[in-house]
Amino acid sequence: LKTKGTRGFHGSRRNKANDNVDQTIDKLNSWLDAHKENKEVMTKKLRELQDQSQNMHSKVLALNNEATVLFSSAAYFLNM
């Protein structure tokens, strides 16, 4: 994108065009860095939520098993 050689823009017009390209590249790099950082944060949070989901799933299964045992015990005592 930058002007090179002796053809095309000359002097201050060339410098101004090159400065605009540099500013655009800097802004794009800044956005890219922010995007990468956001992606890393979101990936980490997603992993945390997946771990929490698995943990809660295990707890629900354990509570369900405990409830089944309690209902079986209650049914046994009611039938005595």
PDB file of N, CA, C and O in Angstrom, residues 13 35 66 68:
ATOM      1  N   ARG A  13       2.751  14.958  -0.204  1.00  0.00           N
ATOM      2  CA  ARG A  13       1.591  14.100  -0.509  1.00  0.00           C
ATOM      3  C   ARG A  13       1.939  12.634  -0.291  1.00  0.00           C
ATOM      4  O   ARG A  13       1.151  11.862   0.239  1.00  0.00           O
ATOM      5  N   HIS A  35      -8.484  -8.484  19.777  1.00  0.00           N
ATOM      6  CA  HIS A  35      -9.261  -9.668  19.405  1.00  0.00           C
ATOM      7  C   HIS A  35      -8.621 -10.936  19.971  1.00  0.00           C
ATOM      8  O   HIS A  35      -9.307 -11.794  20.528  1.00  0.00           O
ATOM      9  N   GLU A  66     -28.622 -40.923  45.430  1.00  0.00           N
ATOM     10  CA  GLU A  66     -28.966 -40.861  46.853  1.00  0.00           C
ATOM     11  C   GLU A  66     -30.486 -40.836  47.034  1.00  0.00           C
ATOM     12  O   GLU A  66     -31.033 -41.513  47.914  1.00  0.00           O
ATOM     13  N   THR A  68     -32.702 -42.087  45.004  1.00  0.00           N
ATOM     14  CA  THR A  68     -33.201 -43.422  44.656  1.00  0.00           C
ATOM     15  C   THR A  68     -33.067 -44.369  45.838  1.00  0.00           C
ATOM     16  O   THR A  68     -33.995 -45.130  46.164  1.00  0.00           O
TER      17      THR A  68
END
